[in-house]
mmCIF file of C-alpha atoms and ligand atoms in Angstrom:
data_model
loop_
_atom_site.group_PDB
_atom_site.id
_atom_site.type_symbol
_atom_site.label_atom_id
_atom_site.label_comp_id
_atom_site.label_asym_id
_atom_site.label_seq_id
_atom_site.Cartn_x
_atom_site.Cartn_y
_atom_site.Cartn_z
ATOM 1 C CA MET A 24 37.096 58.834 32.865
ATOM 2 C CA ILE A 25 37.677 56.118 35.469
ATOM 3 C CA ILE A 26 39.648 56.867 38.621
ATOM 4 C CA GLU A 27 40.766 54.310 41.157
ATOM 5 C CA SER A 28 42.135 55.348 44.527
ATOM 6 C CA GLU A 29 43.150 53.737 47.787
ATOM 7 C CA SER A 30 43.692 55.540 51.036
ATOM 8 C CA PRO A 31 44.446 54.309 54.542
ATOM 9 C CA SER A 32 42.980 55.120 57.915
ATOM 10 C CA ASN A 33 45.136 56.954 60.458
ATOM 11 C CA ILE A 34 45.621 56.898 64.204
ATOM 12 C CA ALA A 35 46.032 60.204 66.001
ATOM 13 C CA LEU A 36 48.847 60.578 68.527
ATOM 14 C CA VAL A 37 47.678 64.067 69.532
ATOM 15 C CA LYS A 38 43.925 64.136 69.136
ATOM 16 C CA TYR A 39 41.710 66.557 67.243
ATOM 17 C CA TRP A 40 38.695 67.104 69.489
ATOM 18 C CA GLY A 41 36.285 69.961 68.933
ATOM 19 C CA LYS A 42 35.760 72.115 65.867
ATOM 20 C CA HIS A 43 34.391 75.467 64.698
ATOM 21 C CA GLY A 44 33.266 77.036 61.440
ATOM 22 C CA LEU A 45 33.363 74.666 58.513
ATOM 23 C CA GLN A 46 35.286 71.730 59.927
ATOM 24 C CA LEU A 47 38.108 73.805 61.363
ATOM 25 C CA PRO A 48 39.849 72.211 64.340
ATOM 26 C CA LEU A 49 40.014 73.750 67.808
ATOM 27 C CA ASN A 50 43.512 72.350 68.157
ATOM 28 C CA PRO A 51 46.350 70.843 66.116
ATOM 29 C CA SER A 52 46.639 67.073 65.768
ATOM 30 C CA VAL A 53 49.221 64.642 64.452
ATOM 31 C CA SER A 54 48.733 61.054 63.290
ATOM 32 C CA PHE A 55 50.433 57.981 61.935
ATOM 33 C CA THR A 56 49.081 57.046 58.516
ATOM 34 C CA LEU A 57 48.334 53.319 58.498
ATOM 35 C CA GLU A 58 49.036 50.778 55.751
ATOM 36 C CA LYS A 59 46.523 47.953 55.693
ATOM 37 C CA ALA A 60 43.257 49.414 57.020
ATOM 38 C CA LYS A 61 42.205 51.299 53.929
ATOM 39 C CA SER A 62 39.332 52.238 51.641
ATOM 40 C CA ILE A 63 39.400 51.433 47.937
ATOM 41 C CA THR A 64 37.301 53.690 45.735
ATOM 42 C CA LYS A 65 36.395 53.637 42.071
ATOM 43 C CA VAL A 66 34.843 56.699 40.472
ATOM 44 C CA GLU A 67 33.397 56.783 36.964
ATOM 45 C CA TRP A 68 33.279 60.451 35.999
ATOM 46 C CA VAL A 69 30.910 61.200 33.117
ATOM 47 C CA ASP A 70 30.270 64.698 31.698
ATOM 48 C CA SER A 71 26.719 65.794 32.415
ATOM 49 C CA GLU A 72 24.430 68.868 32.311
ATOM 50 C CA THR A 73 24.102 68.963 36.074
ATOM 51 C CA PHE A 74 25.852 67.408 39.036
ATOM 52 C CA GLY A 75 24.754 64.005 40.295
ATOM 53 C CA PHE A 76 26.151 60.864 41.894
ATOM 54 C CA ASN A 77 25.349 57.215 42.595
ATOM 55 C CA PHE A 78 27.030 55.500 45.472
ATOM 56 C CA SER A 79 27.481 51.835 46.238
ATOM 57 C CA PHE A 80 29.410 50.179 49.033
ATOM 58 C CA GLU A 81 31.066 46.866 48.186
ATOM 59 C CA GLY A 82 28.770 46.617 45.173
ATOM 60 C CA GLY A 83 25.495 47.141 47.081
ATOM 61 C CA ALA A 84 23.319 50.209 47.690
ATOM 62 C CA LYS A 85 24.047 52.161 50.860
ATOM 63 C CA PRO A 86 21.349 54.825 51.286
ATOM 64 C CA SER A 87 22.532 55.689 54.811
ATOM 65 C CA PHE A 88 25.763 57.201 53.338
ATOM 66 C CA GLU A 89 23.995 59.408 50.832
ATOM 67 C CA PRO A 90 23.141 62.426 53.039
ATOM 68 C CA LYS A 91 26.796 62.572 54.195
ATOM 69 C CA LEU A 92 27.994 62.449 50.610
ATOM 70 C CA GLN A 93 25.470 65.049 49.512
ATOM 71 C CA LYS A 94 26.788 67.400 52.214
ATOM 72 C CA PHE A 95 30.377 66.641 51.216
ATOM 73 C CA PHE A 96 29.718 67.524 47.569
ATOM 74 C CA GLU A 97 27.978 70.771 48.569
ATOM 75 C CA ARG A 98 30.949 71.719 50.722
ATOM 76 C CA ILE A 99 33.573 71.017 48.058
ATOM 77 C CA SER A 100 31.658 72.694 45.212
ATOM 78 C CA GLU A 101 33.740 75.879 45.419
ATOM 79 C CA LEU A 102 37.006 73.923 45.407
ATOM 80 C CA ALA A 103 35.877 71.697 42.550
ATOM 81 C CA PRO A 104 33.553 73.766 40.301
ATOM 82 C CA GLU A 105 34.082 71.241 37.469
ATOM 83 C CA LEU A 106 31.769 68.903 39.376
ATOM 84 C CA GLU A 107 28.837 71.082 38.358
ATOM 85 C CA HIS A 108 28.993 69.268 35.034
ATOM 86 C CA ALA A 109 29.825 65.779 36.218
ATOM 87 C CA HIS A 110 27.968 62.651 37.115
ATOM 88 C CA LEU A 111 29.958 60.380 39.420
ATOM 89 C CA LYS A 112 29.370 56.684 39.856
ATOM 90 C CA ILE A 113 31.189 55.819 43.070
ATOM 91 C CA ASP A 114 31.885 52.395 44.496
ATOM 92 C CA SER A 115 33.837 52.018 47.711
ATOM 93 C CA SER A 116 35.030 49.131 49.856
ATOM 94 C CA ASN A 117 37.192 48.684 52.930
ATOM 95 C CA THR A 118 39.974 46.189 53.556
ATOM 96 C CA PHE A 119 38.908 45.905 57.183
ATOM 97 C CA PRO A 120 35.666 44.343 58.412
ATOM 98 C CA HIS A 121 32.771 46.633 57.645
ATOM 99 C CA SER A 122 31.283 47.004 61.124
ATOM 100 C CA SER A 123 34.482 46.507 63.101
ATOM 101 C CA GLY A 124 34.207 49.837 64.892
ATOM 102 C CA ILE A 125 37.323 51.080 63.061
ATOM 103 C CA ALA A 126 36.800 54.661 61.968
ATOM 104 C CA SER A 127 36.174 54.251 58.272
ATOM 105 C CA SER A 128 35.325 57.888 57.550
ATOM 106 C CA ALA A 129 39.004 58.938 57.484
ATOM 107 C CA SER A 130 39.972 56.367 54.858
ATOM 108 C CA ALA A 131 36.687 56.685 52.934
ATOM 109 C CA PHE A 132 36.746 60.464 52.589
ATOM 110 C CA SER A 133 40.454 60.646 51.861
ATOM 111 C CA ALA A 134 40.121 57.996 49.123
ATOM 112 C CA LEU A 135 37.163 59.862 47.610
ATOM 113 C CA ALA A 136 38.863 63.266 47.872
ATOM 114 C CA ILE A 137 41.961 61.873 46.171
ATOM 115 C CA ALA A 138 39.881 60.398 43.357
ATOM 116 C CA ILE A 139 38.225 63.782 42.826
ATOM 117 C CA ALA A 140 41.553 65.627 42.975
ATOM 118 C CA GLU A 141 42.877 63.238 40.319
ATOM 119 C CA GLY A 142 39.783 63.879 38.171
ATOM 120 C CA LEU A 143 40.359 67.622 38.533
ATOM 121 C CA ARG A 144 43.993 67.200 37.528
ATOM 122 C CA VAL A 145 42.925 65.512 34.292
ATOM 123 C CA LYS A 146 40.179 68.075 33.580
ATOM 124 C CA ARG A 147 42.581 70.949 34.259
ATOM 125 C CA GLY A 148 45.323 69.409 32.144
ATOM 126 C CA GLU A 149 47.774 69.548 35.028
ATOM 127 C CA GLN A 150 50.858 67.424 35.467
ATOM 128 C CA ASP A 151 50.573 66.598 39.162
ATOM 129 C CA ILE A 152 47.710 65.974 41.518
ATOM 130 C CA ASP A 153 47.124 68.826 43.992
ATOM 131 C CA ILE A 154 47.450 66.874 47.218
ATOM 132 C CA THR A 155 46.782 69.943 49.381
ATOM 133 C CA LEU A 156 43.490 70.364 47.561
ATOM 134 C CA ALA A 157 42.763 66.667 48.222
ATOM 135 C CA SER A 158 43.482 67.220 51.918
ATOM 136 C CA LYS A 159 41.186 70.284 52.032
ATOM 137 C CA MET A 160 38.371 68.341 50.391
ATOM 138 C CA ALA A 161 38.910 65.309 52.645
ATOM 139 C CA ARG A 162 38.667 67.614 55.681
ATOM 140 C CA LEU A 163 35.255 68.767 54.529
ATOM 141 C CA GLY A 164 34.068 65.127 54.582
ATOM 142 C CA SER A 165 35.601 64.179 57.926
ATOM 143 C CA GLY A 166 38.176 66.273 59.779
ATOM 144 C CA SER A 167 40.661 63.520 60.536
ATOM 145 C CA ALA A 168 40.518 62.343 56.895
ATOM 146 C CA CYS A 169 42.677 65.292 55.821
ATOM 147 C CA ARG A 170 45.722 63.707 57.515
ATOM 148 C CA SER A 171 45.346 60.386 55.658
ATOM 149 C CA VAL A 172 46.366 61.793 52.267
ATOM 150 C CA PHE A 173 50.005 61.910 53.401
ATOM 151 C CA PRO A 174 52.465 59.080 53.978
ATOM 152 C CA LYS A 175 53.574 58.103 57.460
ATOM 153 C CA LEU A 176 52.873 61.249 59.487
ATOM 154 C CA GLY A 177 50.280 63.967 58.957
ATOM 155 C CA PHE A 178 49.906 67.205 60.912
ATOM 156 C CA TRP A 179 46.691 69.236 60.840
ATOM 157 C CA GLY A 180 46.032 72.581 62.494
ATOM 158 C CA GLU A 181 47.873 75.865 62.501
ATOM 159 C CA HIS A 182 50.765 75.848 64.968
ATOM 160 C CA LYS A 183 53.415 78.540 65.179
ATOM 161 C CA ASP A 184 56.204 75.975 65.598
ATOM 162 C CA VAL A 185 55.201 73.795 62.648
ATOM 163 C CA LYS A 186 56.089 75.459 59.369
ATOM 164 C CA GLY A 187 53.355 75.450 56.743
ATOM 165 C CA SER A 188 50.699 74.110 59.134
ATOM 166 C CA SER A 189 47.107 75.158 58.516
ATOM 167 C CA ASN A 190 43.594 74.672 59.842
ATOM 168 C CA HIS A 191 42.360 74.128 56.283
ATOM 169 C CA PHE A 192 44.493 71.147 55.304
ATOM 170 C CA ALA A 193 47.034 68.746 56.735
ATOM 171 C CA ILE A 194 50.716 68.698 55.837
ATOM 172 C CA ASP A 195 53.259 65.924 55.376
ATOM 173 C CA VAL A 196 55.643 65.985 58.346
ATOM 174 C CA SER A 197 57.187 62.562 57.720
ATOM 175 C CA ALA A 198 60.554 64.166 56.983
ATOM 176 C CA TYR A 199 60.838 64.979 60.704
ATOM 177 C CA MET A 200 60.407 61.358 61.762
ATOM 178 C CA HIS A 201 63.182 59.424 63.452
ATOM 179 C CA PRO A 202 63.699 56.066 61.670
ATOM 180 C CA VAL A 203 62.377 54.089 64.662
ATOM 181 C CA PHE A 204 58.911 55.573 64.070
ATOM 182 C CA GLN A 205 58.878 55.014 60.326
ATOM 183 C CA THR A 206 58.222 51.294 60.749
ATOM 184 C CA TYR A 207 56.099 51.527 63.885
ATOM 185 C CA ARG A 208 53.483 48.809 64.345
ATOM 186 C CA ASP A 209 49.824 49.215 65.302
ATOM 187 C CA THR A 210 47.817 46.209 66.485
ATOM 188 C CA ILE A 211 44.153 47.170 66.617
ATOM 189 C CA LEU A 212 42.225 45.168 69.217
ATOM 190 C CA LEU A 213 38.537 45.095 68.294
ATOM 191 C CA VAL A 214 36.928 45.253 71.717
ATOM 192 C CA ASP A 215 33.548 46.390 70.478
ATOM 193 C CA GLU A 216 32.454 46.072 66.864
ATOM 194 C CA GLY A 217 29.072 47.729 67.322
ATOM 195 C CA VAL A 218 27.962 51.226 66.378
ATOM 196 C CA LYS A 219 29.180 53.840 68.880
ATOM 197 C CA SER A 220 26.560 55.148 71.297
ATOM 198 C CA VAL A 221 27.683 58.756 70.700
ATOM 199 C CA SER A 222 29.108 59.796 67.320
ATOM 200 C CA SER A 223 32.308 61.831 66.896
ATOM 201 C CA THR A 224 30.181 64.654 65.484
ATOM 202 C CA ALA A 225 28.200 64.840 68.742
ATOM 203 C CA GLY A 226 31.442 64.544 70.726
ATOM 204 C CA HIS A 227 33.074 67.456 68.871
ATOM 205 C CA ALA A 228 29.946 69.553 69.520
ATOM 206 C CA LEU A 229 30.203 68.928 73.265
ATOM 207 C CA MET A 230 33.557 70.759 73.277
ATOM 208 C CA GLU A 231 31.763 74.022 72.509
ATOM 209 C CA LYS A 232 30.672 74.609 76.083
ATOM 210 C CA HIS A 233 33.036 72.182 77.757
ATOM 211 C CA VAL A 234 34.229 73.356 81.159
ATOM 212 C CA PHE A 235 37.812 72.320 80.254
ATOM 213 C CA ARG A 236 37.708 73.726 76.717
ATOM 214 C CA LYS A 237 40.403 76.371 77.126
ATOM 215 C CA ASN A 238 42.731 74.117 79.112
ATOM 216 C CA ARG A 239 42.361 71.350 76.545
ATOM 217 C CA ILE A 240 43.153 73.659 73.659
ATOM 218 C CA ASP A 241 46.261 75.038 75.423
ATOM 219 C CA GLN A 242 47.365 71.532 76.369
ATOM 220 C CA ALA A 243 46.909 70.201 72.816
ATOM 221 C CA PHE A 244 49.059 73.027 71.376
ATOM 222 C CA ASP A 245 51.815 72.114 73.863
ATOM 223 C CA ASN A 246 51.397 68.395 73.250
ATOM 224 C CA ALA A 247 51.552 68.797 69.472
ATOM 225 C CA GLN A 248 54.845 70.643 69.773
ATOM 226 C CA GLN A 249 56.214 68.084 72.262
ATOM 227 C CA MET A 250 55.079 65.202 70.067
ATOM 228 C CA MET A 251 56.909 66.593 67.036
ATOM 229 C CA ASN A 252 60.021 66.860 69.156
ATOM 230 C CA ILE A 253 59.699 63.287 70.426
ATOM 231 C CA LEU A 254 59.027 61.955 66.928
ATOM 232 C CA SER A 255 62.121 63.621 65.541
ATOM 233 C CA LYS A 256 64.411 62.505 68.357
ATOM 234 C CA GLY A 257 63.117 58.919 68.612
ATOM 235 C CA GLU A 258 62.440 59.129 72.342
ATOM 236 C CA LEU A 259 60.389 56.031 73.033
ATOM 237 C CA ASN A 260 59.713 56.564 76.740
ATOM 238 C CA ASP A 261 58.442 60.092 76.216
ATOM 239 C CA PHE A 262 56.374 58.832 73.289
ATOM 240 C CA VAL A 263 54.681 56.207 75.482
ATOM 241 C CA ASP A 264 53.859 58.806 78.166
ATOM 242 C CA LEU A 265 52.464 61.403 75.824
ATOM 243 C CA VAL A 266 50.471 59.023 73.596
ATOM 244 C CA GLU A 267 48.740 57.444 76.590
ATOM 245 C CA ARG A 268 48.034 60.826 78.201
ATOM 246 C CA GLU A 269 46.437 62.049 74.994
ATOM 247 C CA ALA A 270 44.243 58.927 74.699
ATOM 248 C CA LEU A 271 43.050 59.144 78.293
ATOM 249 C CA THR A 272 42.488 62.899 78.025
ATOM 250 C CA LEU A 273 40.249 62.378 74.978
ATOM 251 C CA HIS A 274 38.084 59.957 76.929
ATOM 252 C CA ALA A 275 38.199 62.105 80.077
ATOM 253 C CA LEU A 276 36.805 64.978 77.982
ATOM 254 C CA MET A 277 33.883 62.759 76.964
ATOM 255 C CA MET A 278 33.289 61.750 80.567
ATOM 256 C CA SER A 279 33.402 65.345 81.820
ATOM 257 C CA ALA A 280 31.200 66.903 79.111
ATOM 258 C CA GLN A 281 27.902 68.635 79.878
ATOM 259 C CA GLN A 282 26.157 65.414 78.817
ATOM 260 C CA PRO A 283 28.808 62.948 79.917
ATOM 261 C CA TYR A 284 29.278 59.648 78.160
ATOM 262 C CA LEU A 285 31.650 56.760 78.173
ATOM 263 C CA LEU A 286 32.883 54.812 75.162
ATOM 264 C CA MET A 287 35.395 52.551 76.892
ATOM 265 C CA ARG A 288 34.145 49.045 77.603
ATOM 266 C CA PRO A 289 35.340 46.738 80.400
ATOM 267 C CA GLY A 290 37.661 45.080 77.846
ATOM 268 C CA THR A 291 39.207 48.475 77.015
ATOM 269 C CA VAL A 292 40.107 49.099 80.663
ATOM 270 C CA ALA A 293 41.387 45.550 81.153
ATOM 271 C CA ILE A 294 43.680 45.898 78.114
ATOM 272 C CA ILE A 295 44.996 49.262 79.347
ATOM 273 C CA GLU A 296 45.948 47.630 82.651
ATOM 274 C CA GLU A 297 47.557 44.671 80.875
ATOM 275 C CA VAL A 298 49.604 47.049 78.700
ATOM 276 C CA ARG A 299 50.925 48.906 81.725
ATOM 277 C CA ALA A 300 51.787 45.683 83.590
ATOM 278 C CA PHE A 301 53.501 44.154 80.530
ATOM 279 C CA ARG A 302 55.546 47.304 79.972
ATOM 280 C CA ARG A 303 56.598 47.444 83.612
ATOM 281 C CA ASP A 304 57.477 43.737 83.789
ATOM 282 C CA THR A 305 59.201 43.319 80.425
ATOM 283 C CA GLU A 306 60.405 46.875 79.694
ATOM 284 C CA THR A 307 58.889 46.639 76.226
ATOM 285 C CA PRO A 308 58.078 50.122 74.874
ATOM 286 C CA VAL A 309 54.519 49.300 73.872
ATOM 287 C CA CYS A 310 51.743 51.800 74.548
ATOM 288 C CA PHE A 311 48.025 52.095 73.914
ATOM 289 C CA THR A 312 45.946 54.725 72.256
ATOM 290 C CA LEU A 313 42.208 55.020 71.624
ATOM 291 C CA ASP A 314 40.135 56.852 69.084
ATOM 292 C CA ALA A 315 36.561 57.835 69.847
ATOM 293 C CA GLY A 316 35.495 54.265 70.560
ATOM 294 C CA ALA A 317 36.209 51.162 72.645
ATOM 295 C CA ASN A 318 38.910 49.621 70.430
ATOM 296 C CA VAL A 319 42.529 49.772 71.543
ATOM 297 C CA HIS A 320 45.509 50.510 69.287
ATOM 298 C CA LEU A 321 48.813 49.089 70.513
ATOM 299 C CA LEU A 322 51.769 51.066 69.198
ATOM 300 C CA TYR A 323 55.282 49.625 69.314
ATOM 301 C CA PRO A 324 58.570 49.524 67.398
ATOM 302 C CA GLU A 325 59.247 46.866 64.766
ATOM 303 C CA ASN A 326 62.023 45.202 66.780
ATOM 304 C CA VAL A 327 59.615 43.988 69.491
ATOM 305 C CA GLU A 328 56.994 42.707 67.060
ATOM 306 C CA GLN A 329 57.505 39.001 67.847
ATOM 307 C CA LYS A 330 57.327 39.545 71.574
ATOM 308 C CA VAL A 331 54.205 41.703 71.315
ATOM 309 C CA ASN A 332 52.494 39.251 68.933
ATOM 310 C CA THR A 333 53.017 36.363 71.341
ATOM 311 C CA TRP A 334 51.614 38.403 74.220
ATOM 312 C CA VAL A 335 48.634 39.579 72.146
ATOM 313 C CA ASN A 336 47.864 35.959 71.231
ATOM 314 C CA GLU A 337 48.323 34.545 74.684
ATOM 315 C CA VAL A 338 46.857 37.315 76.823
ATOM 316 C CA LEU A 339 45.124 40.213 75.100
ATOM 317 C CA SER A 340 43.135 38.280 72.514
ATOM 318 C CA ALA A 341 40.862 37.060 75.335
ATOM 319 C CA TYR A 342 39.563 40.622 75.754
ATOM 320 C CA CYS A 343 38.649 41.074 72.105
ATOM 321 C CA ASN A 344 37.226 37.707 71.137
ATOM 322 C CA LYS A 345 40.468 37.002 69.219
ATOM 323 C CA ARG A 346 39.525 39.847 66.843
ATOM 324 C CA TYR A 347 42.452 42.106 66.021
ATOM 325 C CA LEU A 348 44.199 43.614 63.010
ATOM 326 C CA CYS A 349 47.943 43.936 62.569
ATOM 327 C CA ASP A 350 48.799 47.205 60.882
ATOM 328 C CA GLN A 351 51.746 49.576 60.702
ATOM 329 C CA VAL A 352 52.857 53.023 59.606
ATOM 330 C CA GLY A 353 52.334 53.158 55.847
ATOM 331 C CA ASN A 354 53.164 55.002 52.680
ATOM 332 C CA GLY A 355 49.871 56.800 52.132
ATOM 333 C CA PRO A 356 47.381 56.742 49.290
ATOM 334 C CA ARG A 357 47.646 55.547 45.680
ATOM 335 C CA TRP A 358 45.613 56.501 42.646
ATOM 336 C CA LYS A 359 45.400 56.102 38.877
ATOM 337 C CA SER A 360 43.071 57.248 36.155
ATOM 338 C CA SER A 361 42.234 56.344 32.574
ATOM 339 C CA VAL A 362 40.254 58.432 30.130
HETATM 340 O O1 LIG B 514 37.317 63.083 61.923
HETATM 341 P P1 LIG B 514 36.279 62.874 62.953
HETATM 342 O O2 LIG B 514 35.231 63.956 62.977
HETATM 343 O O3 LIG B 514 35.679 61.485 62.882
HETATM 344 O O4 LIG B 514 36.969 62.980 64.403
HETATM 345 C C1 LIG B 514 37.975 62.093 64.811
HETATM 346 C C2 LIG B 514 38.452 62.401 66.162
HETATM 347 C C3 LIG B 514 39.443 61.426 66.780
HETATM 348 O O5 LIG B 514 39.567 60.254 66.019
HETATM 349 C C4 LIG B 514 38.950 61.039 68.140
HETATM 350 C C5 LIG B 514 40.797 62.097 66.946
HETATM 351 C C6 LIG B 514 41.618 62.291 65.706
HETATM 352 O O6 LIG B 514 42.371 63.267 65.694
HETATM 353 O O7 LIG B 514 41.566 61.465 64.785
#
């Protein structure tokens, strides 16, 4: 059987930061699913006595990914017992530059989890792919990956005000989205394309004994509920405030950890100041957010795209060596299989 899948990256509006148990989040998170920054994965599934896999990235060997994949397959073995008798030949590639500093684990693990869920569907003789199962498996590869299996807006983490929410998988909350957010744009400014000095895994671990741990968890529960409200009502000013607060809080948590560290670069700070000045001077509802790195995501509605593009070209591109990607809220993953 051959399975081909594609899955996008996502950008969190309320950030998942800190985990416990087997990749369970300390707090709920919500993200826009992107459209263009995606991973494309091909899996050749061959029946075999015992489990095994080969992995290549863009056609070439990638030994550094193998331990991560090994761990992923161990973790999903209970969810996908059929793999015990499968050999998988996996090839993956990204539509965005390989070492651009864009988190590729979310798109990579969601694309792989979807391919496996599709393989399981065929083996089990089922009509429809089990997308919740795909989300659970993606989570076991990389937490944030579990939100990428859904179109437009994914919510992960149990929250009393969000029906059906769970720590084990993300859910599709796109039905709650005001139309203005359904075509939202994301320009990703590549400030630093190098490998991060501190990985997300190490960052999550620092939340265990973080002095602000409890306050952050309480705040994230409140923010997740507020964000859902804002997203459903289409309140752009409140969106700008909350998205930027979440981004700065994430980085403040890194800077105030037991072993503090800083992932923003001078270009990151300069862009943040430019965004605030541009918004004040032109009343354009553009805001910034950051993931665990130096790159800046600019989020804005479709109707100001021209204006923002001109400004990015004329002003912001100087801070990122003219390296940026134009993305937007997207329709989630795609897959197909042939036996
Ligand atoms: O999925 P991980 O372990 O790479 O963690 C990602 C964490 C953030 O990107 C900073 C926030 C998020 O919710 O995506």
